[in-house]
Short mmCIF file of C-alpha atoms in Angstrom, two decimals:
data_model
loop_
_atom_site.label_atom_id
_atom_site.label_comp_id
_atom_site.label_asym_id
_atom_site.label_seq_id
_atom_site.Cartn_x
_atom_site.Cartn_y
_atom_site.Cartn_z
CA MET K 43 14.34 -11.16 -64.01
CA ARG K 44 11.93 -13.38 -62.12
CA GLU K 45 13.29 -15.30 -59.16
CA GLU K 46 12.62 -19.01 -59.08
CA PRO K 47 10.50 -20.16 -56.11
CA ARG K 48 12.57 -21.80 -53.41
CA SER K 49 11.91 -25.46 -52.78
CA GLN K 50 10.71 -26.66 -49.34
CA GLY K 51 13.56 -29.13 -49.27
CA THR K 52 16.14 -26.44 -48.87
CA ALA K 53 15.07 -25.99 -45.27
CA GLY K 54 16.87 -29.17 -44.29
CA GLY K 55 19.96 -28.61 -46.32
CA ALA K 56 18.85 -30.86 -49.25
CA GLY K 57 18.25 -29.76 -52.80
CA SER K 58 20.29 -28.48 -55.66
CA GLY K 59 20.72 -24.90 -54.48
CA PRO K 60 20.91 -24.56 -50.68
CA PRO K 61 21.11 -21.02 -49.35
CA GLN K 62 24.50 -19.79 -48.29
CA PHE K 63 24.42 -18.93 -44.58
CA LEU K 64 26.90 -16.45 -43.23
CA PRO K 65 28.83 -17.61 -40.14
CA GLY K 66 27.69 -15.88 -36.97
CA ARG K 67 24.48 -14.53 -38.55
CA ALA K 68 21.56 -15.67 -36.41
CA ILE K 69 18.26 -16.58 -38.01
CA ALA K 70 15.09 -17.43 -36.06
CA HIS K 71 15.92 -19.99 -33.35
CA HIS K 72 14.06 -23.22 -33.05
CA ALA K 73 14.30 -25.58 -30.09
CA GLY K 74 14.35 -28.71 -32.21
CA ALA K 75 16.96 -27.57 -34.73
CA THR K 76 20.33 -29.22 -34.16
CA ARG K 77 21.95 -29.54 -37.56
CA ALA K 78 24.50 -27.08 -38.88
CA GLY K 79 23.12 -24.91 -41.61
CA ASP K 80 19.55 -25.24 -40.36
CA PRO K 81 17.69 -22.00 -41.11
CA HIS K 82 15.83 -22.15 -37.79
CA ARG K 83 18.87 -21.32 -35.71
CA SER K 84 22.29 -19.77 -36.03
CA ASP K 85 25.12 -21.62 -37.60
CA ARG K 86 27.39 -21.85 -34.57
CA ARG K 87 25.51 -20.48 -31.58
CA ALA K 88 23.09 -22.21 -29.26
CA PRO K 89 19.58 -20.77 -28.75
CA HIS K 90 19.56 -17.78 -26.42
CA THR K 91 16.92 -19.11 -24.03
CA PRO K 92 16.67 -22.92 -23.98
CA ARG K 93 13.36 -24.11 -22.61
CA GLY K 94 15.02 -26.00 -19.78
CA GLU K 95 16.72 -22.85 -18.49
CA ARG K 96 13.79 -20.44 -18.56
CA HIS K 97 12.76 -18.95 -15.25
CA THR K 98 9.26 -19.82 -14.19
CA GLY K 99 6.78 -17.58 -12.51
CA PRO K 100 4.14 -18.45 -9.91
CA GLY K 101 2.42 -21.75 -10.61
CA GLY K 102 5.28 -22.97 -12.81
CA ARG K 103 4.35 -20.78 -15.76
CA PRO K 104 7.28 -19.81 -18.02
CA GLY K 105 8.45 -16.25 -17.99
CA THR K 106 9.72 -13.74 -15.49
CA THR K 107 8.21 -13.54 -12.04
CA PRO K 108 5.83 -10.57 -11.74
CA PRO K 109 5.85 -8.42 -8.62
CA VAL K 110 3.85 -9.89 -5.76
CA PRO K 111 0.61 -7.93 -5.30
CA GLY K 112 0.44 -6.08 -2.01
CA ARG K 113 4.12 -6.38 -1.12
CA PRO K 114 4.74 -2.59 -1.17
CA ALA K 115 1.79 -2.14 1.20
CA PHE K 116 3.31 -4.60 3.66
CA VAL K 117 6.60 -2.70 3.47
CA VAL K 118 4.73 0.53 4.20
CA ALA K 119 3.02 -1.13 7.18
CA LEU K 120 6.33 -2.35 8.56
CA LEU K 121 7.99 1.05 8.16
CA SER K 122 5.01 2.72 9.84
CA LEU K 123 5.28 0.41 12.84
CA CYS K 124 9.02 1.07 13.12
CA ALA K 125 8.42 4.82 12.98
CA PHE K 126 5.68 4.50 15.60
CA ALA K 127 8.06 2.60 17.89
CA LEU K 128 10.67 5.37 17.48
CA VAL K 129 8.19 8.17 18.21
CA THR K 130 6.74 6.31 21.20
CA TRP K 131 10.21 5.73 22.62
CA GLN K 132 11.05 9.42 22.32
CA VAL K 133 7.83 10.39 24.06
CA ALA K 134 8.40 7.84 26.82
CA VAL K 135 11.95 9.00 27.62
CA ARG K 136 11.26 12.69 26.92
CA GLY K 137 13.96 12.59 24.26
CA PRO K 138 15.16 15.33 21.89
CA LEU K 139 12.41 14.57 19.39
CA ALA K 140 9.77 15.07 22.08
CA GLY K 141 11.34 18.37 23.11
CA LEU K 142 11.36 19.59 19.52
CA ASP K 143 7.76 18.46 19.19
CA GLU K 144 6.66 20.53 22.20
CA ARG K 145 8.40 23.64 20.91
CA ALA K 146 6.70 23.22 17.55
CA GLY K 147 3.35 22.64 19.22
CA ARG K 148 3.59 25.87 21.22
CA ALA K 149 4.54 27.81 18.10
CA LEU K 150 1.61 26.39 16.09
CA ALA K 151 -1.09 26.68 18.73
CA GLY K 152 -3.55 29.49 18.08
CA ARG K 153 -2.74 29.87 14.38
CA GLY K 154 -5.41 29.83 11.71
CA PRO K 155 -9.09 30.79 11.83
CA ALA K 156 -10.52 29.56 15.12
CA TRP K 157 -13.83 28.42 13.61
CA LEU K 158 -12.05 26.39 10.91
CA THR K 159 -9.52 24.71 13.17
CA GLU K 160 -12.24 23.93 15.72
CA LEU K 161 -14.32 22.37 12.96
CA GLY K 162 -11.37 20.22 11.96
CA ALA K 163 -10.79 19.06 15.53
CA ASP K 164 -14.49 18.18 15.87
CA LEU K 165 -14.23 15.73 12.96
CA GLY K 166 -12.54 13.32 15.35
CA HIS K 167 -15.42 13.29 17.85
CA LEU K 168 -17.36 10.04 18.14
CA HIS K 169 -20.69 11.73 17.50
CA VAL K 170 -19.37 12.97 14.13
CA ALA K 171 -17.22 10.04 12.92
CA LEU K 172 -19.33 7.10 14.10
CA PRO K 173 -22.48 7.97 12.09
CA VAL K 174 -20.36 8.11 8.94
CA LEU K 175 -18.91 4.67 9.65
CA ALA K 176 -22.33 3.28 10.60
CA ALA K 177 -23.81 4.46 7.30
CA ALA K 178 -20.97 2.84 5.36
CA MET K 179 -21.39 -0.40 7.33
CA GLY K 180 -25.12 -0.41 6.55
CA TYR K 181 -24.37 0.07 2.87
CA ALA K 182 -21.88 -2.79 2.92
CA VAL K 183 -24.40 -5.14 4.59
CA TRP K 184 -27.02 -4.15 2.02
CA ARG K 185 -24.54 -5.10 -0.73
CA GLY K 186 -23.92 -8.46 0.94
CA ARG K 187 -20.49 -7.56 2.32
CA TRP K 188 -21.38 -8.18 5.95
CA ARG K 189 -17.94 -9.62 6.78
CA ALA K 190 -16.26 -6.41 5.69
CA ALA K 191 -18.76 -4.45 7.78
CA LEU K 192 -17.94 -6.57 10.83
CA CYS K 193 -14.21 -6.01 10.28
CA ALA K 194 -14.78 -2.25 10.13
CA GLY K 195 -16.68 -2.39 13.41
CA ALA K 196 -13.91 -4.45 14.99
CA ALA K 197 -11.32 -1.92 13.79
CA MET K 198 -13.22 0.89 15.48
CA ALA K 199 -13.41 -1.17 18.68
CA LEU K 200 -9.61 -1.50 18.57
CA VAL K 201 -9.18 2.28 18.84
CA PRO K 202 -9.92 2.56 22.58
CA ALA K 203 -8.43 -0.88 23.19
CA LEU K 204 -5.05 0.33 21.91
CA VAL K 205 -5.13 4.06 22.63
CA VAL K 206 -6.30 4.02 26.26
CA PRO K 207 -3.56 1.68 27.58
CA LEU K 208 -0.90 3.70 25.76
CA LYS K 209 -2.23 6.94 27.24
CA LEU K 210 -2.11 5.47 30.74
CA LEU K 211 1.32 3.94 30.25
CA LEU K 212 3.07 6.98 28.77
CA ASP K 213 1.16 9.59 30.81
CA ARG K 214 2.25 12.46 28.58
CA PRO K 215 1.18 15.97 29.66
CA GLY K 216 -0.86 17.94 27.16
CA PRO K 217 -0.16 21.45 25.90
CA PHE K 218 -1.26 24.35 28.11
CA THR K 219 -2.64 21.99 30.79
CA GLY K 220 -1.42 19.94 33.70
CA ALA K 221 -3.55 16.96 32.66
CA THR K 222 -1.81 13.89 31.27
CA GLY K 223 -2.64 11.04 28.92
CA TYR K 224 -2.35 12.80 25.57
CA TYR K 225 -0.29 10.31 23.54
CA PRO K 226 -1.48 9.01 21.16
CA SER K 227 -4.40 11.13 20.00
CA GLY K 228 -7.70 9.28 20.27
CA HIS K 229 -9.53 11.82 18.10
CA THR K 230 -7.03 11.32 15.27
CA ALA K 231 -7.29 7.54 15.55
CA THR K 232 -11.09 7.74 15.51
CA ALA K 233 -11.10 9.91 12.40
CA LEU K 234 -8.58 7.75 10.55
CA VAL K 235 -10.39 4.48 11.26
CA ALA K 236 -13.93 5.79 10.75
CA TYR K 237 -13.35 7.68 7.52
CA GLY K 238 -10.79 5.23 6.15
CA ALA K 239 -13.01 2.22 6.80
CA ALA K 240 -16.00 4.04 5.31
CA ALA K 241 -14.00 4.66 2.14
CA LEU K 242 -13.01 0.98 1.92
CA LEU K 243 -16.56 -0.24 2.50
CA THR K 244 -18.12 1.96 -0.15
CA ARG K 245 -15.29 1.11 -2.56
CA PRO K 246 -15.19 4.16 -4.88
CA ARG K 247 -11.55 5.16 -5.25
CA ALA K 248 -12.48 8.82 -5.10
CA LEU K 249 -13.40 8.47 -1.41
CA ALA K 250 -9.91 7.43 -0.29
CA PRO K 251 -8.47 10.95 -0.79
CA VAL K 252 -11.53 12.36 0.97
CA ALA K 253 -10.84 10.14 3.98
CA ALA K 254 -7.20 11.26 3.98
CA VAL K 255 -8.21 14.94 3.86
CA LEU K 256 -10.70 14.52 6.74
CA THR K 257 -8.09 12.78 8.87
CA ALA K 258 -5.48 15.44 8.08
CA ALA K 259 -7.99 18.18 8.92
CA THR K 260 -8.67 16.50 12.26
CA GLY K 261 -5.00 16.30 13.18
CA ALA K 262 -4.29 19.86 12.05
CA GLY K 263 -7.25 21.20 14.02
CA LEU K 264 -6.14 19.40 17.19
CA VAL K 265 -2.64 20.88 16.95
CA LEU K 266 -3.66 24.40 15.91
CA ARG K 267 -6.26 24.61 18.67
CA GLY K 268 -3.66 23.50 21.23
CA TYR K 269 -5.48 20.28 22.16
CA HIS K 270 -2.59 17.96 21.24
CA TRP K 271 1.11 17.98 20.49
CA PRO K 272 2.04 17.21 16.85
CA LEU K 273 3.59 13.85 17.80
CA ASP K 274 0.32 12.81 19.46
CA VAL K 275 -1.29 13.06 16.04
CA VAL K 276 1.64 11.53 14.18
CA GLY K 277 1.73 8.53 16.53
CA SER K 278 -1.93 7.71 15.90
CA VAL K 279 -1.50 8.03 12.14
CA LEU K 280 1.53 5.73 12.15
CA LEU K 281 -0.10 3.09 14.35
CA PHE K 282 -3.48 2.83 12.66
CA GLY K 283 -2.16 3.69 9.20
CA ALA K 284 0.02 0.59 9.42
CA GLY K 285 -3.10 -1.46 10.02
CA PHE K 286 -4.80 0.00 6.96
CA ALA K 287 -1.75 -0.73 4.82
CA GLY K 288 -1.79 -4.37 5.94
CA VAL K 289 -5.53 -4.72 5.27
CA SER K 290 -5.09 -3.15 1.83
CA ALA K 291 -2.28 -5.58 0.96
CA ARG K 292 -4.33 -8.57 2.06
CA GLY K 293 -7.31 -7.41 0.04
CA ARG K 294 -5.17 -7.02 -3.09
CA ARG K 295 -3.77 -10.50 -2.70
CA ARG K 296 -7.24 -11.98 -2.38
CA SER K 297 -8.53 -10.10 -5.41
CA SER K 298 -5.52 -11.11 -7.50
CA GLY K 299 -6.00 -14.74 -6.45
CA ARG K 300 -9.57 -14.68 -7.77
CA THR K 301 -8.48 -13.32 -11.16
CA PRO K 302 -8.62 -16.12 -13.75
CA SER K 303 -5.35 -16.78 -15.54
CA ARG K 304 -5.27 -16.42 -19.30
#
């Protein structure tokens, strides 16, 4: 038996054979439908999301608010600074954490192949790290990113500007020596800034893990060779790592702001 085609007039409730709507059964909602029995909305219920009650995102666009780009990086930077303040306080007052650190440093010193740990410690020397950064800065200038190159150079200049006053202020003795001024580690800070900035300037994502490995090798070599306490290395990573997290967050915000909206 062939079904007769339904007339267009039945949509408004007119016609000889209107459809029988079941109470409580929702059909597709329509913002302009207000009459009972209208097939564009339910018989007794209001639309689920009226246009006037929808939450808007950035710029007044309808929809849910997406996560703000870079916010997790700012949280990481803040947590790193808080951890650095805690470690620095423990070193300054010779607290329990500093005592545990010195015991761990004595237990770790001398472990591992001497040639390998010495090689790792040497990665933080200026004559090794600076040429890498200089090459990356030259590449960035060649690509027209001279502002980024200048920022990388300024970041390297901040290493002695921040590390030297802290060394003089805290005056921490080093392992197996009566000399002082070991916190935070300048070699670790140099490696982190030089290799990290080089990775950012050259942009390939594959270089970021390489920079992290080189920095970790520097810190491990300094501790295993007995040149620094572990917290000397950790303090430098927390301080300058917080700066990199902030720079990364700012860069993501700028790049997301240049993305055209669809």
